[in-house]
Structure formats: C-alpha cells, structure tokens
Tab-separated table of C-alpha atoms and ligand atoms in Angstrom:
chain	number	residue	atom	x	y	z
A	1	MET	CA	-0.038	0.006	0.013
A	2	SER	CA	1.418	3.381	-0.885
A	3	ARG	CA	1.769	5.824	1.972
A	4	PRO	CA	0.056	9.158	2.014
A	5	HIS	CA	2.557	11.756	1.125
A	6	ASN	CA	1.871	14.028	3.995
A	7	GLY	CA	4.513	16.716	4.585
A	8	ARG	CA	6.224	16.060	1.282
A	9	ILE	CA	4.696	19.081	-0.257
A	10	ALA	CA	4.240	22.446	1.459
A	11	ARG	CA	0.652	22.974	2.655
A	12	SER	CA	-1.474	24.744	0.129
A	13	LYS	CA	-2.763	28.289	0.934
A	14	TRP	CA	-5.702	30.395	0.026
A	15	THR	CA	-3.934	33.797	0.300
A	16	ARG	CA	-5.029	37.358	0.910
A	17	ASP	CA	-3.809	38.094	-2.554
A	18	HIS	CA	-6.169	35.502	-4.076
A	19	ALA	CA	-9.060	36.666	-1.937
A	20	SER	CA	-8.443	40.429	-2.491
A	21	ARG	CA	-9.385	39.836	-6.173
A	22	LEU	CA	-12.762	38.172	-5.486
A	23	ARG	CA	-15.385	39.486	-7.938
A	24	ARG	CA	-18.561	38.025	-9.149
A	25	THR	CA	-18.456	37.130	-12.864
A	26	PRO	CA	-21.159	35.672	-15.185
A	27	ASP	CA	-19.456	32.253	-14.929
A	28	THR	CA	-19.472	32.289	-11.115
A	29	THR	CA	-22.812	33.906	-10.294
A	30	ALA	CA	-25.719	31.651	-9.656
A	31	PRO	CA	-29.151	32.394	-11.177
A	32	ILE	CA	-31.690	33.915	-8.819
A	33	ILE	CA	-33.829	31.407	-6.853
A	34	TYR	CA	-37.564	31.891	-6.461
A	35	PRO	CA	-39.549	30.218	-3.686
A	36	PRO	CA	-40.512	26.779	-4.963
A	37	GLU	CA	-44.178	25.768	-5.205
A	38	GLN	CA	-43.521	22.939	-2.783
A	39	ARG	CA	-40.973	22.484	-0.144
A	40	ILE	CA	-39.346	19.062	0.560
A	41	SER	CA	-40.901	19.212	4.025
A	42	ASP	CA	-43.591	21.482	5.489
A	43	GLU	CA	-42.759	20.212	8.958
A	44	TYR	CA	-39.054	20.932	9.045
A	45	HIS	CA	-36.530	23.568	8.016
A	46	LEU	CA	-33.874	21.780	6.093
A	47	TRP	CA	-30.354	23.048	5.423
A	48	ASP	CA	-26.990	21.248	5.136
A	49	THR	CA	-27.665	18.072	3.150
A	50	TRP	CA	-25.569	15.093	1.996
A	51	PHE	CA	-26.170	11.785	0.332
A	52	LEU	CA	-25.579	8.101	1.001
A	53	ARG	CA	-22.383	7.355	-0.917
A	54	GLU	CA	-20.252	4.353	-1.740
A	55	ARG	CA	-16.619	4.075	-0.793
A	56	ASP	CA	-15.559	5.497	-4.203
A	57	GLY	CA	-17.697	8.579	-3.543
A	58	SER	CA	-20.450	7.741	-6.071
A	59	LEU	CA	-24.059	8.146	-4.995
A	60	ALA	CA	-25.381	4.897	-3.558
A	61	GLU	CA	-28.607	3.335	-4.771
A	62	VAL	CA	-30.150	0.713	-2.508
A	63	ASP	CA	-33.051	-1.337	-3.952
A	64	GLY	CA	-33.797	1.578	-6.228
A	65	TYR	CA	-33.589	4.256	-3.558
A	66	ARG	CA	-31.117	7.146	-3.174
A	67	VAL	CA	-30.941	8.756	0.218
A	68	ALA	CA	-30.481	12.346	1.408
A	69	PHE	CA	-29.585	13.387	4.994
A	70	SER	CA	-30.335	16.908	6.075
A	71	LEU	CA	-29.920	19.010	9.137
A	72	SER	CA	-33.408	19.797	10.246
A	73	ALA	CA	-35.403	21.678	12.912
A	74	SER	CA	-39.133	22.298	13.340
A	75	SER	CA	-40.306	24.768	10.717
A	76	SER	CA	-42.013	26.787	13.440
A	77	LEU	CA	-38.605	27.597	14.936
A	78	LEU	CA	-37.053	30.964	14.013
A	79	PRO	CA	-34.498	30.191	11.292
A	80	GLY	CA	-31.626	31.824	13.227
A	81	LYS	CA	-32.275	29.367	16.084
A	82	ARG	CA	-32.227	26.182	14.026
A	83	HIS	CA	-28.461	25.391	14.619
A	84	ASP	CA	-29.275	25.082	18.367
A	85	GLU	CA	-31.766	22.278	17.701
A	86	ALA	CA	-30.324	20.688	14.676
A	87	CYS	CA	-31.227	16.957	14.130
A	88	ILE	CA	-30.228	14.800	11.188
A	89	ARG	CA	-33.291	13.491	9.289
A	90	TYR	CA	-33.341	11.417	6.079
A	91	PHE	CA	-35.336	11.495	2.902
A	92	TYR	CA	-35.385	8.925	0.151
A	93	SER	CA	-36.178	9.032	-3.505
A	94	THR	CA	-36.638	6.633	-6.448
A	95	ASP	CA	-35.989	9.285	-9.167
A	96	GLY	CA	-33.789	11.901	-7.490
A	97	ARG	CA	-36.671	14.461	-7.827
A	98	GLU	CA	-39.412	13.602	-5.320
A	99	TRP	CA	-38.090	13.100	-1.736
A	100	THR	CA	-40.123	11.220	0.903
A	101	TYR	CA	-39.407	11.747	4.603
A	102	GLY	CA	-38.014	8.699	6.327
A	103	GLY	CA	-37.491	9.908	9.913
A	104	PRO	CA	-34.567	10.924	12.132
A	105	ILE	CA	-31.459	8.815	11.475
A	106	PHE	CA	-30.783	8.258	15.162
A	107	THR	CA	-33.179	7.628	18.032
A	108	GLU	CA	-33.677	10.807	20.085
A	109	GLY	CA	-31.137	11.324	22.796
A	110	GLU	CA	-28.807	8.621	21.504
A	111	ALA	CA	-26.186	10.591	19.501
A	112	PHE	CA	-23.370	12.595	21.093
A	113	GLY	CA	-23.777	16.342	21.471
A	114	SER	CA	-26.721	18.471	22.430
A	115	ARG	CA	-27.492	18.723	18.683
A	116	GLN	CA	-25.907	17.189	15.583
A	117	TRP	CA	-24.254	19.161	12.767
A	118	ALA	CA	-23.135	18.195	9.351
A	119	GLY	CA	-21.380	15.022	8.244
A	120	SER	CA	-21.383	12.355	5.558
A	121	VAL	CA	-22.748	8.788	5.286
A	122	LEU	CA	-20.749	5.917	3.809
A	123	LEU	CA	-22.282	2.636	2.688
A	124	ASP	CA	-19.504	0.060	2.748
A	125	ASP	CA	-20.309	-3.595	1.993
A	126	GLY	CA	-23.764	-3.212	3.411
A	127	ASP	CA	-22.528	-1.411	6.553
A	128	ILE	CA	-23.467	2.205	7.263
A	129	TYR	CA	-21.035	4.668	8.712
A	130	ALA	CA	-22.952	7.870	9.694
A	131	TYR	CA	-20.362	10.581	10.432
A	132	TYR	CA	-21.569	13.700	12.137
A	133	THR	CA	-20.526	16.596	14.264
A	134	ALA	CA	-21.472	16.436	17.907
A	135	ALA	CA	-22.128	20.102	18.813
A	136	GLY	CA	-22.259	20.856	22.515
A	137	LEU	CA	-21.903	18.323	25.276
A	138	GLY	CA	-25.155	16.349	25.560
A	139	ASP	CA	-27.397	17.243	28.357
A	140	GLU	CA	-26.069	20.801	28.959
A	141	PRO	CA	-27.909	23.431	30.950
A	142	GLU	CA	-26.692	26.129	28.578
A	143	LEU	CA	-25.725	25.569	24.939
A	144	THR	CA	-21.960	25.209	24.429
A	145	TYR	CA	-20.096	25.208	21.114
A	146	GLU	CA	-17.757	22.238	21.692
A	147	GLN	CA	-17.478	20.337	18.450
A	148	ARG	CA	-16.392	16.675	18.117
A	149	ILE	CA	-16.268	14.431	15.067
A	150	CYS	CA	-18.296	11.298	15.662
A	151	VAL	CA	-19.692	8.224	13.897
A	152	GLY	CA	-22.696	6.064	14.340
A	153	THR	CA	-22.394	2.427	13.217
A	154	GLY	CA	-24.552	-0.606	13.344
A	155	GLY	CA	-27.692	0.939	11.805
A	156	THR	CA	-29.439	-1.149	9.138
A	157	ILE	CA	-31.273	-0.419	5.981
A	158	VAL	CA	-34.682	-2.003	5.409
A	159	THR	CA	-36.652	-1.610	2.193
A	160	ASP	CA	-40.165	-2.984	1.836
A	161	GLU	CA	-43.441	-2.105	0.141
A	162	GLU	CA	-43.718	0.908	2.398
A	163	GLY	CA	-40.417	2.337	1.272
A	164	PHE	CA	-36.972	2.800	2.755
A	165	HIS	CA	-36.109	2.738	6.442
A	166	ILE	CA	-33.016	3.048	8.576
A	167	ASP	CA	-33.410	0.983	11.737
A	168	GLY	CA	-31.383	-0.923	14.230
A	169	GLN	CA	-29.282	-0.236	17.161
A	170	TRP	CA	-26.539	2.366	16.594
A	171	ASN	CA	-23.231	2.496	18.438
A	172	HIS	CA	-21.761	5.945	18.687
A	173	SER	CA	-18.134	6.871	19.080
A	174	VAL	CA	-16.061	10.012	19.170
A	175	LEU	CA	-13.467	9.764	16.371
A	176	LEU	CA	-11.574	13.021	16.548
A	177	GLU	CA	-11.153	15.998	18.831
A	178	PRO	CA	-8.689	18.758	18.060
A	179	ASP	CA	-5.186	18.096	19.459
A	180	GLY	CA	-3.958	21.689	19.649
A	181	LYS	CA	-1.045	20.797	17.487
A	182	HIS	CA	-2.521	20.048	14.052
A	183	TYR	CA	-5.870	21.592	14.773
A	184	GLN	CA	-6.846	24.372	17.162
A	185	THR	CA	-8.852	23.586	20.304
A	186	GLN	CA	-11.712	25.584	21.618
A	187	GLU	CA	-9.582	26.657	24.526
A	188	GLN	CA	-6.717	28.001	22.250
A	189	SER	CA	-9.192	29.886	20.179
A	190	MET	CA	-10.865	31.464	23.199
A	191	ARG	CA	-7.499	32.611	24.500
A	192	GLN	CA	-7.026	34.487	21.254
A	193	ASN	CA	-10.443	36.100	21.521
A	194	GLY	CA	-10.997	35.547	17.831
A	195	PRO	CA	-14.124	34.352	16.112
A	196	ILE	CA	-15.635	31.058	17.333
A	197	TYR	CA	-13.589	28.018	16.473
A	198	THR	CA	-14.579	25.164	14.094
A	199	PHE	CA	-13.930	21.456	14.229
A	200	ARG	CA	-16.744	19.838	12.269
A	201	ASP	CA	-18.341	18.448	9.093
A	202	PRO	CA	-16.521	15.036	8.583
A	203	TRP	CA	-16.480	13.909	4.957
A	204	PHE	CA	-15.309	10.435	3.989
A	205	PHE	CA	-12.965	10.223	0.939
A	206	GLU	CA	-11.145	7.385	-0.713
A	207	ASP	CA	-8.327	8.516	-2.993
A	208	PRO	CA	-8.852	6.797	-6.342
A	209	GLU	CA	-5.128	7.018	-7.109
A	210	THR	CA	-3.905	5.197	-4.026
A	211	GLU	CA	-7.120	3.729	-2.556
A	212	GLU	CA	-6.086	5.194	0.762
A	213	THR	CA	-8.851	6.282	3.123
A	214	TYR	CA	-9.296	9.774	4.521
A	215	LEU	CA	-11.700	11.957	6.457
A	216	LEU	CA	-11.796	15.653	5.535
A	217	PHE	CA	-13.241	18.216	7.945
A	218	GLU	CA	-13.478	21.946	8.749
A	219	GLY	CA	-10.963	23.124	11.321
A	220	ASN	CA	-8.681	25.971	12.342
A	221	THR	CA	-4.867	25.982	12.515
A	222	PRO	CA	-3.320	26.664	15.896
A	223	ILE	CA	-1.778	30.091	16.006
A	224	ASP	CA	0.045	31.949	18.678
A	225	ASP	CA	-0.214	35.507	17.505
A	226	PRO	CA	-2.327	38.437	18.794
A	227	ASP	CA	-2.615	40.010	15.305
A	228	PRO	CA	-6.401	40.306	14.720
A	229	GLU	CA	-6.039	39.185	11.069
A	230	ARG	CA	-4.259	36.031	12.249
A	231	THR	CA	-7.163	34.958	14.390
A	232	TYR	CA	-8.972	34.179	11.062
A	233	ASN	CA	-7.380	30.828	10.567
A	234	GLY	CA	-9.803	28.429	8.837
A	235	CYS	CA	-8.312	25.290	7.345
A	236	ILE	CA	-9.289	22.116	5.590
A	237	GLY	CA	-8.353	19.312	7.937
A	238	ILE	CA	-7.580	15.738	6.945
A	239	ALA	CA	-7.154	12.514	8.835
A	240	HIS	CA	-5.876	9.146	7.450
A	241	SER	CA	-6.877	5.585	8.249
A	242	GLU	CA	-3.882	3.364	8.085
A	243	MET	CA	-5.792	0.147	7.431
A	244	GLY	CA	-8.815	1.737	5.597
A	245	ASP	CA	-10.946	1.160	8.695
A	246	PRO	CA	-13.709	3.858	8.529
A	247	THR	CA	-13.635	4.272	12.344
A	248	ASP	CA	-9.901	4.671	12.948
A	249	TRP	CA	-8.256	7.989	12.129
A	250	GLU	CA	-4.987	9.823	12.628
A	251	PHE	CA	-4.567	13.452	12.024
A	252	LEU	CA	-2.389	14.709	9.171
A	253	ASP	CA	-1.451	18.367	8.622
A	254	PRO	CA	-4.239	20.423	6.967
A	255	LEU	CA	-4.542	20.097	3.241
A	256	LEU	CA	-5.028	23.804	2.828
A	257	ASP	CA	-5.324	26.826	5.087
A	258	GLY	CA	-6.950	30.197	4.761
A	259	GLU	CA	-4.921	31.890	7.504
A	260	ARG	CA	-5.657	35.644	7.480
A	261	VAL	CA	-8.257	34.951	4.811
A	262	ASN	CA	-11.295	33.315	6.324
A	263	GLN	CA	-12.328	31.674	9.614
A	264	GLU	CA	-14.618	29.005	8.223
A	265	LEU	CA	-13.734	26.654	5.411
A	266	GLU	CA	-16.975	24.661	5.793
A	267	ARG	CA	-17.991	21.164	4.710
A	268	PRO	CA	-14.781	20.517	2.668
A	269	HIS	CA	-15.120	17.804	-0.007
A	270	ILE	CA	-13.374	16.568	-3.167
A	271	VAL	CA	-14.594	15.606	-6.546
A	272	VAL	CA	-12.033	13.918	-8.818
A	273	ARG	CA	-12.691	14.532	-12.529
A	274	ASN	CA	-10.172	13.835	-15.423
A	275	GLU	CA	-7.588	12.954	-12.824
A	276	ARG	CA	-7.689	16.310	-11.204
A	277	TYR	CA	-8.729	16.841	-7.535
A	278	TYR	CA	-11.345	19.536	-7.042
A	279	LEU	CA	-11.480	20.585	-3.458
A	280	PHE	CA	-14.605	22.548	-2.508
A	281	THR	CA	-15.681	24.481	0.529
A	282	PRO	CA	-18.598	26.812	1.188
A	283	SER	CA	-17.909	29.976	3.174
A	284	HIS	CA	-19.577	33.126	4.411
A	285	GLN	CA	-19.241	36.794	3.668
A	286	HIS	CA	-19.016	37.531	7.388
A	287	THR	CA	-16.195	35.101	8.065
A	288	PHE	CA	-13.592	36.854	5.838
A	289	ALA	CA	-10.739	38.497	7.761
A	290	PRO	CA	-10.711	42.273	8.189
A	291	GLY	CA	-9.765	44.077	5.036
A	292	LEU	CA	-11.168	41.366	2.685
A	293	SER	CA	-14.671	41.204	1.226
A	294	GLY	CA	-16.079	37.964	-0.094
A	295	PHE	CA	-19.464	36.435	-0.582
A	296	ASP	CA	-21.662	33.662	0.756
A	297	ALA	CA	-20.312	31.309	-1.927
A	298	LEU	CA	-18.822	28.018	-2.850
A	299	TYR	CA	-15.003	28.275	-3.133
A	300	GLY	CA	-12.754	25.713	-4.759
A	301	PHE	CA	-9.195	24.682	-5.485
A	302	VAL	CA	-7.606	22.170	-7.907
A	303	ALA	CA	-4.535	19.968	-7.810
A	304	ASP	CA	-3.080	16.928	-9.624
A	305	SER	CA	-3.101	14.770	-6.496
A	306	LEU	CA	-4.721	14.711	-3.203
A	307	PHE	CA	-1.953	16.396	-1.275
A	308	GLY	CA	-1.692	19.271	-3.759
A	309	PRO	CA	-0.309	21.817	-4.289
A	310	TYR	CA	-3.786	23.314	-4.753
A	311	GLU	CA	-4.374	26.427	-6.778
A	312	PRO	CA	-7.551	28.409	-6.494
A	313	LEU	CA	-10.112	27.866	-9.183
A	314	ASN	CA	-10.749	30.855	-11.421
A	315	GLU	CA	-7.680	32.498	-9.810
A	316	THR	CA	-9.438	33.626	-6.672
A	317	GLY	CA	-11.247	30.456	-5.492
A	318	LEU	CA	-14.716	31.717	-6.375
A	319	VAL	CA	-16.900	28.961	-7.958
A	320	VAL	CA	-20.554	29.781	-7.172
A	321	ALA	CA	-21.555	33.074	-5.643
A	322	ASN	CA	-25.021	34.179	-4.797
A	323	PRO	CA	-26.122	37.033	-6.951
A	324	ASP	CA	-25.561	40.595	-5.791
A	325	ASN	CA	-29.329	41.212	-5.362
A	326	ALA	CA	-29.868	38.017	-3.462
A	327	PRO	CA	-26.578	37.600	-1.551
A	328	PHE	CA	-27.892	35.018	0.934
A	329	GLN	CA	-30.237	33.035	-1.253
A	330	ALA	CA	-28.294	29.736	-0.909
A	331	TYR	CA	-25.668	28.145	1.229
A	332	SER	CA	-23.828	24.984	2.127
A	333	TRP	CA	-23.121	23.935	-1.477
A	334	LEU	CA	-22.119	20.354	-2.085
A	335	ALA	CA	-20.502	19.241	-5.362
A	336	PHE	CA	-20.541	15.820	-6.887
A	337	GLY	CA	-19.437	14.398	-10.213
A	338	HIS	CA	-21.697	13.664	-13.167
A	339	GLY	CA	-20.031	12.632	-16.422
A	340	ASP	CA	-17.803	15.506	-17.441
A	341	GLU	CA	-19.699	17.891	-15.290
A	342	ILE	CA	-19.815	18.701	-11.619
A	343	LEU	CA	-23.214	19.200	-10.103
A	344	VAL	CA	-23.775	21.367	-7.023
A	345	THR	CA	-26.588	21.158	-4.512
A	346	SER	CA	-27.357	23.661	-1.750
A	347	PHE	CA	-30.246	24.740	0.419
A	348	PHE	CA	-32.529	27.722	-0.228
A	349	ASN	CA	-31.610	30.195	2.471
A	350	TYR	CA	-32.754	33.839	2.996
A	351	PHE	CA	-34.511	35.565	0.146
A	352	ASP	CA	-36.540	38.753	-0.522
A	353	LEU	CA	-34.261	40.791	1.775
A	354	ASN	CA	-34.267	43.976	-0.256
A	355	GLY	CA	-30.884	44.977	0.967
A	356	LEU	CA	-31.400	43.908	4.596
A	357	SER	CA	-28.362	42.310	6.223
A	358	LEU	CA	-28.777	39.071	8.118
A	359	ASN	CA	-28.456	41.073	11.334
A	360	ASP	CA	-31.331	43.215	10.279
A	361	VAL	CA	-33.425	40.115	9.603
A	362	ALA	CA	-33.107	39.059	13.214
A	363	PHE	CA	-34.988	42.170	14.237
A	364	LEU	CA	-37.904	41.648	11.951
A	365	PRO	CA	-41.197	40.291	13.383
A	366	GLU	CA	-41.153	36.497	13.645
A	367	SER	CA	-43.541	35.886	10.724
A	368	GLU	CA	-41.335	38.034	8.493
A	369	GLN	CA	-38.151	36.083	9.461
A	370	LEU	CA	-39.942	32.851	8.698
A	371	ARG	CA	-41.376	34.154	5.407
A	372	ARG	CA	-37.966	35.012	4.164
A	373	PHE	CA	-36.287	31.750	4.935
A	374	GLY	CA	-36.344	28.930	2.294
A	375	GLY	CA	-35.362	25.964	4.411
A	376	THR	CA	-35.545	23.480	1.578
A	377	TYR	CA	-33.402	22.100	-1.197
A	378	ALA	CA	-32.322	24.668	-3.865
A	379	PRO	CA	-32.090	24.001	-7.569
A	380	THR	CA	-29.073	21.915	-8.516
A	381	LEU	CA	-26.401	23.810	-10.458
A	382	ARG	CA	-24.394	22.455	-13.314
A	383	LEU	CA	-20.746	23.351	-13.592
A	384	GLN	CA	-18.423	22.865	-16.559
A	385	VAL	CA	-14.874	22.350	-15.483
A	386	ALA	CA	-11.675	22.639	-17.531
A	387	GLY	CA	-8.375	22.640	-15.770
A	388	ASN	CA	-8.383	25.424	-13.198
A	389	ARG	CA	-11.558	27.132	-14.516
A	390	THR	CA	-15.252	26.499	-13.859
A	391	ARG	CA	-18.464	27.834	-15.316
A	392	ILE	CA	-22.057	27.706	-14.129
A	393	TRP	CA	-23.792	26.686	-17.309
A	394	GLY	CA	-27.135	25.412	-16.252
A	395	GLU	CA	-29.581	24.550	-13.566
A	396	LEU	CA	-31.678	21.524	-12.719
A	397	GLU	CA	-34.853	21.367	-10.594
A	398	TYR	CA	-35.003	22.013	-6.826
A	399	GLY	CA	-33.380	19.009	-5.077
A	400	ARG	CA	-32.649	17.125	-8.324
A	401	ILE	CA	-29.943	14.448	-7.680
A	402	PRO	CA	-29.256	12.379	-10.811
A	403	LEU	CA	-27.176	9.265	-10.619
A	404	GLU	CA	-24.039	9.113	-12.939
A	405	GLU	CA	-25.768	6.915	-15.479
A	406	GLU	CA	-28.740	9.295	-15.945
A	407	SER	CA	-27.822	11.456	-18.872
A	408	LEU	CA	-28.618	15.153	-18.843
A	409	THR	CA	-29.503	17.151	-21.877
A	410	ALA	CA	-27.572	20.351	-22.545
A	411	PRO	CA	-29.192	23.386	-20.949
A	412	ASP	CA	-31.298	25.175	-23.459
A	413	HIS	CA	-30.550	28.692	-22.526
A	414	VAL	CA	-27.846	31.026	-23.831
A	415	ARG	CA	-25.534	30.812	-20.828
A	416	TYR	CA	-23.786	27.936	-22.602
A	417	ARG	CA	-20.541	28.568	-24.523
A	418	ALA	CA	-17.835	25.983	-24.981
A	419	MET	CA	-15.333	26.181	-22.146
A	420	ASN	CA	-12.476	27.311	-24.368
A	421	ASP	CA	-14.404	30.088	-26.191
B	501	LIG	C1	-22.807	25.239	7.453
B	501	LIG	C2	-22.751	24.855	8.870
B	501	LIG	C3	-21.876	23.603	9.066
B	501	LIG	C4	-22.474	23.038	10.349
B	501	LIG	C5	-23.934	23.459	10.280
B	501	LIG	C6	-24.596	23.764	11.573
B	501	LIG	O1	-24.089	25.525	6.986
B	501	LIG	O2	-22.130	25.934	9.574
B	501	LIG	O3	-20.555	23.873	9.122
B	501	LIG	O4	-22.224	21.685	10.445
B	501	LIG	O5	-23.992	24.618	9.470
B	501	LIG	O6	-25.904	24.054	11.423
C-alpha cells in the first residue's frame, strides 16, 4: 500500500492576494432562486444536506432508492435558532426528484452532542457509517459550542413495500477531537479572543489514485499571535486511516489553510474529474478576515493529486456566488461528479431581503423572518470544469440528484458557450 505523502509538499494556501481579487463574474454567479411551489418538508426547515455514498464517492442506490440526509429543525422555529436544535433526518427518492421523509437517522437522545451538525454517510459492503459533528456536550444546561467528530455504526437499511427505512441499534463513538497541534482547540481559540472555532463536518474520501482512506473536515490551524487578522485561521483538515478502517483515524497536517483570509472553510469535499482533484468548501461573507470582502459562496481549489499543491479555481477560489441582489439566497453547497460535469446542490436560504443584512433580519417580526427563509433544497447547479476554470452553465430542478448513469441534456438557454471560447 502506498503511503500518504503528507509533509512532502508544502501545505497549500488560500492567500489574501487571491481573496483580495474576489469579484462576481457571469461564470461564477448563480441564477436567482424563487420560492418553490412545494418544499421538501412542511414540517421541518432543512439546510446542510448530504447523500448516501459508496466508498468510491459515487451516490449509492439501494433497492432503487437514493438517500439524502439533512440538518433539520421544526419549521415553526425561528430560522436563526435552528443550529441550536439541529437533528439529522433522512429522505429517500426513487428518481432523485421527489423526496419522501423517512425519519430521524438516530433515536432521540442517543447521539453525542446536544445537537448534531453536518457530516457524511458511507455505505461500505452493506454497513453504514454515519459521520456527524456532535455540537455541545449532551445534556447541557446552557448551549456550548464544543465540536467533536463522531460516527454512528450498526444501523441497518430495510426496504419493503412501504419504502426505505433506517433501523437498528446504533453504536456511537467520538473519532476526533482537536489536538492543539494540528488543529486548534476551543480553549486555544478562546485565548485568542477571535471568532468562534470550528472542528466539524467530517467527509469520507477514498483517493482513487492510491485507494487510501481519508476523512476531511473543517478546522482551524493553531496560532500563537495576537494580530487580529491572524485569528482568522480556517483550514481544511484531513485524517488518514492506516488500514482503511472507517472508524480509525489519525490526524495529518491540514490540506489547505486560509490563514488571514477566512475563519470558516466549511464542509470540505473533493470531486475527482479527469484525474484532477477539485476541493470545494462553502464559506460566508461575514467570516472573511478584516480588509477582505467575499461572498456567501462556494469556493474551490484544484490539484493533480490529493496532497496538492492546490491552486484556487478561477484564480481567486470563487466557484458559485449568490447574486448581488440576493446575496444570501443559498448556502452549504455540495458538489458531486456527473459525467464531465460537476453538479452542485445547496439549500434555499434567505430571500426577498431587499438590501437587509442578516443582522437586520433578526430584528424583523417572527412571521417576516420565517417568510424570508427557504429551508428546503435549492435548484441543483451544473458546472463545466476545464483545468483550473469552472463555469455555471445550467440549472436543474430543486433538489434534483441524478445518478451518474442518468444522462442530462444540454441546458437550453444562452448561458452555454464551450469552455475554451
Ligand atoms: C454550514 C454549517 C456547518 C455546520 C452546520 C450547523 O451551514 O455551519 O458547518 O455543520 O452549518 O448548522
């Protein structure tokens, strides 16, 4: 087995120089999203979403069903409060268009954390590995922001005439907690008085080149410097499993860091197309370091092998930005391969703001806050990729998740030009 070449190549960087040139362009600006006629769920707000996948990263299909896992909270809850009550619920579909609610993945009270944040789910030889972030410490009197990377194993899939179910007895274990050396701890971050730390969003990845097994996650690099720019230290973390065991991980140095650029490189994930590694991460306008202005957007980097060096896509890293007149319309983009294209899902976030900031929204009457929050799957975007450039060239329906073998017809609107025009 070949060894991961950690440390052989200098860690890749998203620099202030890259980020200072961030501008929306026609190729990187998403079309406006209108409220859909029907939400995936009337009962729940849905946001970060991921899909049941095989070890090689492809979307899994079990007895004709594909499966989506979403962070969710009661749709009567104010949208800004949803992170405090997040629970992972699953939906299944036979066509990747209509999604049926299955239930919460775990029995109430069983998972670690006072609430669960984003993760990924691997189907490996019939076994399910449900990775998630335990946020907070279980039964806590006041919410804390402790984040640990965990897994549930032992759940079983049942399909019958009534549909698709996840049952069984889960065993939960904590896989990773920041060590203060590779990844910043909550305590270190509090000492610096910077923005709140991150250690979350585990994402399983098998490198097709080496067949080595990895877990990517959102973290921060430890720093020892009072410079306020330096306290913005988001990174894309990675851990390796020596024997390929999906429950046994050892930290490696971060794949890429955004020191002095951005605090939160969220939900990192990789799509390999044409032997190139496309590394994606959604991030927020408000988490850029002082002196920089970015967008709520999907950012991305490309390299010839897993350990880089990565260069920013489109020179700055910008891949999918919300439009200027709807700057918070979508978030938490997740890319996956489809033929020569890369498709990108996200959730429909705040709309109809007419220039209001997200802070302003929190002061609106409750009904107005609820009216302006999508809380459902957004339209899926289609990206063309060529080398270090990407282009949004089309859009599929809300929540449309095609399998690789389902062919897509070329978008019929004028956005399309050949990539090398
Ligand atoms: C992105 C995110 C994730 C986290 C979740 C919490 O939307 O910040 O990083 O797991 O939301 O709700």
